[in-house]
CSV table of C-alpha atoms in Angstrom, one decimal:
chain,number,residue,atom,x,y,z
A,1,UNK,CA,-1.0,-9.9,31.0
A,2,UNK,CA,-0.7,-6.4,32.0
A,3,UNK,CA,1.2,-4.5,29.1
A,4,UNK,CA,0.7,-0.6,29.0
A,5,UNK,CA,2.3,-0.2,26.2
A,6,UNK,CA,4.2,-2.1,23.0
A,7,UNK,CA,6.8,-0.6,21.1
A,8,UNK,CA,8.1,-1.7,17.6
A,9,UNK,CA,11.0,-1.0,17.2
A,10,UNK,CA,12.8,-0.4,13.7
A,11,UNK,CA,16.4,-0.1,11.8
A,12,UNK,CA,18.7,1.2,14.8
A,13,UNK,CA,16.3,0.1,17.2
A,14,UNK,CA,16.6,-3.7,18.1
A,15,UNK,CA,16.2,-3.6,22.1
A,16,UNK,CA,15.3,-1.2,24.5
A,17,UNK,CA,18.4,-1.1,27.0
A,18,UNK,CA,16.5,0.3,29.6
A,19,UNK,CA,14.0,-2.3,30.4
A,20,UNK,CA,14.2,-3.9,33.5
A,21,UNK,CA,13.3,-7.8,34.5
A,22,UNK,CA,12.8,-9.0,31.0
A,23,UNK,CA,11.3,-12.2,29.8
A,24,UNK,CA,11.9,-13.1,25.8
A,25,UNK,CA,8.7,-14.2,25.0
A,26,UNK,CA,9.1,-17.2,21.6
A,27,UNK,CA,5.1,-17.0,20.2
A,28,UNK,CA,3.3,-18.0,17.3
A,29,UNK,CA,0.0,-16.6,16.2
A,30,UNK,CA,-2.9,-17.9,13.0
A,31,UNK,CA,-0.4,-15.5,10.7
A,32,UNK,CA,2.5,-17.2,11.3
A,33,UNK,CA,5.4,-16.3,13.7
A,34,UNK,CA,6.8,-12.6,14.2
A,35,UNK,CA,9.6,-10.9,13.7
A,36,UNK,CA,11.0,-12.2,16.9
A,37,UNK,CA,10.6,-12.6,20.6
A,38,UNK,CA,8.7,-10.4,22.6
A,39,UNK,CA,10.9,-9.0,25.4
A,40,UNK,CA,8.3,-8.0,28.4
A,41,UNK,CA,10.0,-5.8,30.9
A,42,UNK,CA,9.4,-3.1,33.3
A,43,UNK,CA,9.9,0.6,32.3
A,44,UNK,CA,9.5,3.3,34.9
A,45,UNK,CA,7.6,1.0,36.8
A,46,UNK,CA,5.2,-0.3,33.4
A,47,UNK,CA,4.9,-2.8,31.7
A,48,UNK,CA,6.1,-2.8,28.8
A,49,UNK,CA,6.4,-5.2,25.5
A,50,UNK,CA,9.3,-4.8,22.5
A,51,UNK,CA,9.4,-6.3,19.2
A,52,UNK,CA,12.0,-5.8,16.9
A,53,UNK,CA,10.2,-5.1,13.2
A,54,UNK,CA,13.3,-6.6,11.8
A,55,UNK,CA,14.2,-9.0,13.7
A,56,UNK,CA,17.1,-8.2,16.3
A,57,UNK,CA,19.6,-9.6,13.7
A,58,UNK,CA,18.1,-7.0,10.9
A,59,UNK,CA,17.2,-10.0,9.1
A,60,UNK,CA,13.5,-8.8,7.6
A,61,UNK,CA,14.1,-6.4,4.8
A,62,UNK,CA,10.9,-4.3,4.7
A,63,UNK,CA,8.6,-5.9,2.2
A,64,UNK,CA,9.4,-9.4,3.8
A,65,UNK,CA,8.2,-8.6,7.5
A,66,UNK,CA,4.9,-10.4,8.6
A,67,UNK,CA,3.4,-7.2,10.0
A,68,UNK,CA,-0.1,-9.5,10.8
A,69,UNK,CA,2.0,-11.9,12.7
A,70,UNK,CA,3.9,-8.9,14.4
A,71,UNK,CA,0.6,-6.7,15.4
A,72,UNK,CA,-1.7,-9.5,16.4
A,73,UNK,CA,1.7,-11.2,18.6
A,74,UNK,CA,1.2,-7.8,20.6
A,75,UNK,CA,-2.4,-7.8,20.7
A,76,UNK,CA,-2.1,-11.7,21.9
A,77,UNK,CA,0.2,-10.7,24.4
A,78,UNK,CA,-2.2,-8.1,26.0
A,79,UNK,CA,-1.1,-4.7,24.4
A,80,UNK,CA,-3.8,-2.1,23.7
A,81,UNK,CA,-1.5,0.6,22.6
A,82,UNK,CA,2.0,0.3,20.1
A,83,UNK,CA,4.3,2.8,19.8
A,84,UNK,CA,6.2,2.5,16.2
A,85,UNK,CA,9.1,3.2,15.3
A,86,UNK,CA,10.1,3.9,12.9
A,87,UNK,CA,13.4,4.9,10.7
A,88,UNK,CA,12.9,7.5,7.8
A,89,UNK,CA,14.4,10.3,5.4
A,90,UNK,CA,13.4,13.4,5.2
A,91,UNK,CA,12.0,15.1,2.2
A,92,UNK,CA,10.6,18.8,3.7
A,93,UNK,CA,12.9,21.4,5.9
A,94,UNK,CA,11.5,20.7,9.1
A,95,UNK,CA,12.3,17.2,9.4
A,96,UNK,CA,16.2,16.7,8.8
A,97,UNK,CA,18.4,14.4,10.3
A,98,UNK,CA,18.2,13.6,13.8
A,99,UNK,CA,14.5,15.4,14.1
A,100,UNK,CA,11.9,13.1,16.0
A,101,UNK,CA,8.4,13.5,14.7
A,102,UNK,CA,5.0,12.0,15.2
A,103,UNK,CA,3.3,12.5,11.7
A,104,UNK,CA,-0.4,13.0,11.5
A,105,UNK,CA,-1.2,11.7,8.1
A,106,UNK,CA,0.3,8.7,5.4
A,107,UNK,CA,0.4,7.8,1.7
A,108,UNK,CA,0.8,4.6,0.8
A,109,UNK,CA,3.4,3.7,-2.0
A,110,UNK,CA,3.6,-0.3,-0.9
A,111,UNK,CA,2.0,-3.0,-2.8
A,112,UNK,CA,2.0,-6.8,-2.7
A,113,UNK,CA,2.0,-7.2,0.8
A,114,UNK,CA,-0.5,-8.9,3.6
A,115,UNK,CA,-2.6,-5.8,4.5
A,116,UNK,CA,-5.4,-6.9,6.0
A,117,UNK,CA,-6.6,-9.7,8.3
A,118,UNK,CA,-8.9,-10.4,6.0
A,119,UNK,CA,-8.3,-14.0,4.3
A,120,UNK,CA,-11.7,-14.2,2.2
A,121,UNK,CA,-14.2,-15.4,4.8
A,122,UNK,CA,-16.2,-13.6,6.4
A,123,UNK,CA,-17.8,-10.1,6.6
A,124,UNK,CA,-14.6,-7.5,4.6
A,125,UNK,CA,-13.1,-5.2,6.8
A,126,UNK,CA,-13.7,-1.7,5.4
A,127,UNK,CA,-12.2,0.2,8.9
A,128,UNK,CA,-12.1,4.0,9.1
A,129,UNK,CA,-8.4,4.8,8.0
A,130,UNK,CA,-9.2,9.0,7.5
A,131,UNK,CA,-6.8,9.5,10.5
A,132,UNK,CA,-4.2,6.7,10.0
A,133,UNK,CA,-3.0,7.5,13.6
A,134,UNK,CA,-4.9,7.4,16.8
A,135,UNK,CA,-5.7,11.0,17.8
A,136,UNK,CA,-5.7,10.8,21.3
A,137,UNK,CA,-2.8,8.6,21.3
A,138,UNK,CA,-0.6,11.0,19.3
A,139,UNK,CA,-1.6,13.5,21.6
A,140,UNK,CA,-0.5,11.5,24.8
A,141,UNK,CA,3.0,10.9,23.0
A,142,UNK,CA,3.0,15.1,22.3
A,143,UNK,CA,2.4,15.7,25.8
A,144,UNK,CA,4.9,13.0,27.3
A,145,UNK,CA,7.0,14.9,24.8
A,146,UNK,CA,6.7,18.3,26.6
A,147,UNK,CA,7.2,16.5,30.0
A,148,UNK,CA,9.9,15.0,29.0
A,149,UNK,CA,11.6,17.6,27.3
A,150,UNK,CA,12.0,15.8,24.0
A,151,UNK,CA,11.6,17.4,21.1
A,152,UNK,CA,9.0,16.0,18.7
A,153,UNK,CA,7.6,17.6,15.9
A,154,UNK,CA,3.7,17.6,16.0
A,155,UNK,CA,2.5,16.6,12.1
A,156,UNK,CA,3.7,15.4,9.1
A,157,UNK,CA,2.9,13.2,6.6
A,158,UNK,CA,4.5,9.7,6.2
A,159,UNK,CA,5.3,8.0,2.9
A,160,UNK,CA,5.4,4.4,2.7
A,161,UNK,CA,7.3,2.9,-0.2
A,162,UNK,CA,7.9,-0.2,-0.9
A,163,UNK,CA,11.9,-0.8,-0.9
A,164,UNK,CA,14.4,-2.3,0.3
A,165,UNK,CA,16.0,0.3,-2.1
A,166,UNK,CA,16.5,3.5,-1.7
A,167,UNK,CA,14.3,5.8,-3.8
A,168,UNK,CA,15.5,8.0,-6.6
A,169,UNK,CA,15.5,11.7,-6.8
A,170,UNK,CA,12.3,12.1,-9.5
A,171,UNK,CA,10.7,9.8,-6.5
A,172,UNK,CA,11.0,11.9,-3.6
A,173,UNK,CA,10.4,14.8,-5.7
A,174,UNK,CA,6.9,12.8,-6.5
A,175,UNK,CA,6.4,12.3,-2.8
A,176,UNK,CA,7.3,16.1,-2.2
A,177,UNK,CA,4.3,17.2,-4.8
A,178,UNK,CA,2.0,14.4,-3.4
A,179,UNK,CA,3.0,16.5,0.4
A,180,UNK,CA,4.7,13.6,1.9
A,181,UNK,CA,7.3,15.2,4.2
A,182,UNK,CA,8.9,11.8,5.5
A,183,UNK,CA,9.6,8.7,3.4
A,184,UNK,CA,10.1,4.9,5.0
A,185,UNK,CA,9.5,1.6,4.3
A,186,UNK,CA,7.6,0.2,7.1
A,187,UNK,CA,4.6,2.3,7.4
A,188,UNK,CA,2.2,0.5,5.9
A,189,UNK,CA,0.2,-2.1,6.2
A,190,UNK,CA,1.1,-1.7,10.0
A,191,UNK,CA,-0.8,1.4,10.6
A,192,UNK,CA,-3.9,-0.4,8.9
A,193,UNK,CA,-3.8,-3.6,10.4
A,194,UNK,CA,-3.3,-2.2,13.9
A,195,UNK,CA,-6.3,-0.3,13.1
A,196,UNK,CA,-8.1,-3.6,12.1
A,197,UNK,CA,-7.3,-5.0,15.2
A,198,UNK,CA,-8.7,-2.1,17.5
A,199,UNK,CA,-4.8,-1.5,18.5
A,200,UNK,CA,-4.2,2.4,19.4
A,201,UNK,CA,-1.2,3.2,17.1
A,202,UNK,CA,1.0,5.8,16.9
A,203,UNK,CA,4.5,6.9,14.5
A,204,UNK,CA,7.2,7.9,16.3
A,205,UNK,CA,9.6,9.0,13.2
A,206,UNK,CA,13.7,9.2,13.6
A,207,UNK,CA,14.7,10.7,10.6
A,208,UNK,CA,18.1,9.4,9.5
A,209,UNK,CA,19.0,11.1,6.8
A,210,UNK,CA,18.2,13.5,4.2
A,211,UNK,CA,16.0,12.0,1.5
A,212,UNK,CA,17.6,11.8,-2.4
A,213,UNK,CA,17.6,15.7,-3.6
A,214,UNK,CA,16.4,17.4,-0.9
A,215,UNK,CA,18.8,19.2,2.0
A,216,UNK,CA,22.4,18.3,1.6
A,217,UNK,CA,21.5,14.9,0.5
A,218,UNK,CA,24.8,12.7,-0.1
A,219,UNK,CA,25.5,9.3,-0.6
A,220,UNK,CA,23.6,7.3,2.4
A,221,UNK,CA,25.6,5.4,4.5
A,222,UNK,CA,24.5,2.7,6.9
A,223,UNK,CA,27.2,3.9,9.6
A,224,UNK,CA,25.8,7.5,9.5
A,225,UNK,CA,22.1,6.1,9.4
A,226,UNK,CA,22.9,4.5,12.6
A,227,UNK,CA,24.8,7.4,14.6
A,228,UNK,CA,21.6,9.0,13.7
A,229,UNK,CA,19.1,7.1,15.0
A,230,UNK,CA,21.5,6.6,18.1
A,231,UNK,CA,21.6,10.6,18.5
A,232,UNK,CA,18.0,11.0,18.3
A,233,UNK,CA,17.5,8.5,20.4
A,234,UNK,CA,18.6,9.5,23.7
A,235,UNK,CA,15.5,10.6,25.1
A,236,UNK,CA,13.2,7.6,24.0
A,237,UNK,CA,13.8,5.7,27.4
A,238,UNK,CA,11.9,8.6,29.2
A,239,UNK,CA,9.6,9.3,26.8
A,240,UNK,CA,8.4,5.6,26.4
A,241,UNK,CA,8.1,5.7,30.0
A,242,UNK,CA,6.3,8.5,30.7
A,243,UNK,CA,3.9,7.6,27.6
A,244,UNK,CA,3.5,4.4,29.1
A,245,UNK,CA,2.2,6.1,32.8
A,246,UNK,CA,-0.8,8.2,30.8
């Protein structure tokens, strides 16, 4: 199958509207079964494959989503190249609510889950994680960001934690000192086990809200989460579909 690119999609993020001629795709894979269907469509005139990280119900709090099942579904399907999405706070000034960002770098906070392919037989995987996101793919999604005209913040530094909580205050200010300047939930293991895989992966970050302690940081709502996301989506149909052309 011909997919040029798959996107993950996260909280906010359960369909892309603007695919055309799409086929829900029920699979299974040696992992188990993913976070739902993959809906194959056309985008711009592309291929394109969706999967919604938390299932399109928001069933799949963050430390119970198979993220094996979910990144070897795409790679089953085809896909070379995934797109995530993914919903986050932000700690540092330059990535408030409603900024889009594609960060550079990652710290992982997570433990107990799946994260690697790696079930005990075998040769251990020991991939190269020094850049946890494909260069050259983070630099396509820049540049389909300036053709576009959306704005993306180039850099940044992810932290994964572990949730589904929120963190507390003397957290982020933790993940401040550590130079995290986004916090989500879903970063990791997915960034490693696309790597594992041979999947080009790149972060496409909507920062929601304001993380605890830092900007005006209030009481989060899920409602304002939402109108968030929804506001810094706008642009993602054309820049999915212009990334998806390079």
């Amino acid at each position: 199958m011909d997919i040029a690119l798959a996107v993950i999609g996260g909280t906010g993020v359960y369909r892309l509207a603007a695919l055309e001629d799409v086929e829900a795709r029920q699979v299974d894979t040696p992992y188990g079964a993913p976070s739902g269907p993959l809906r194959i469509g056309r985008l711009g005139g592309t291929r394109i494959a969706f999967l919604a990280r938390h299932g399109e119900g928001h069933a799949l709090p963050p430390h119970r989503v198979n993220y094996r099942a979910n990144l070897h579904a795409l790679k089953q399907a085809g896909a070379t190249r995934v797109l995530a999405l993914n919903t986050v706070g932000g700690i540092t000034d330059a990535y408030g609510p409603r900024v889009l960002a594609c960060p550079d770098q990652l710290i992982d906070y997570t433990w107990g889950r799946e994260s690697s392919f790696w079930d005990g037989e075998g040769e251990a995987l020991h991939v190269d994680f020094g850049h946890p996101y494909s260069p050259m793919f983070r630099h396509k999604l820049l540049a389909a960001a300036r053709v576009t005209g959306v704005r993306l913040v180039d850099g940044g530094c992810y932290g994964a934690t572990q949730g589904p909580r929120l963190e507390t205050s003397a957290e982020i200010a933790r993940m401040r000192r550590d130079g995290c300047d986004l916090v989500g939930m879903t970063g990791m293991p997915e960034a490693a086990l696309a790597r594992e895989l041979g999947l080009d992966y790149a972060c496409l970050a909507i920062v929601a809200n304001w993380a605890a302690g830092c900007g005006d940081a209030q009481e989060i709502t899920l409602a304002e989460v939402l109108d968030n996301v929804a506001a810094a989506s706008a642009g993602l149909p054309e820049l999915v579909a212009e990334l998806a052309r390079g």
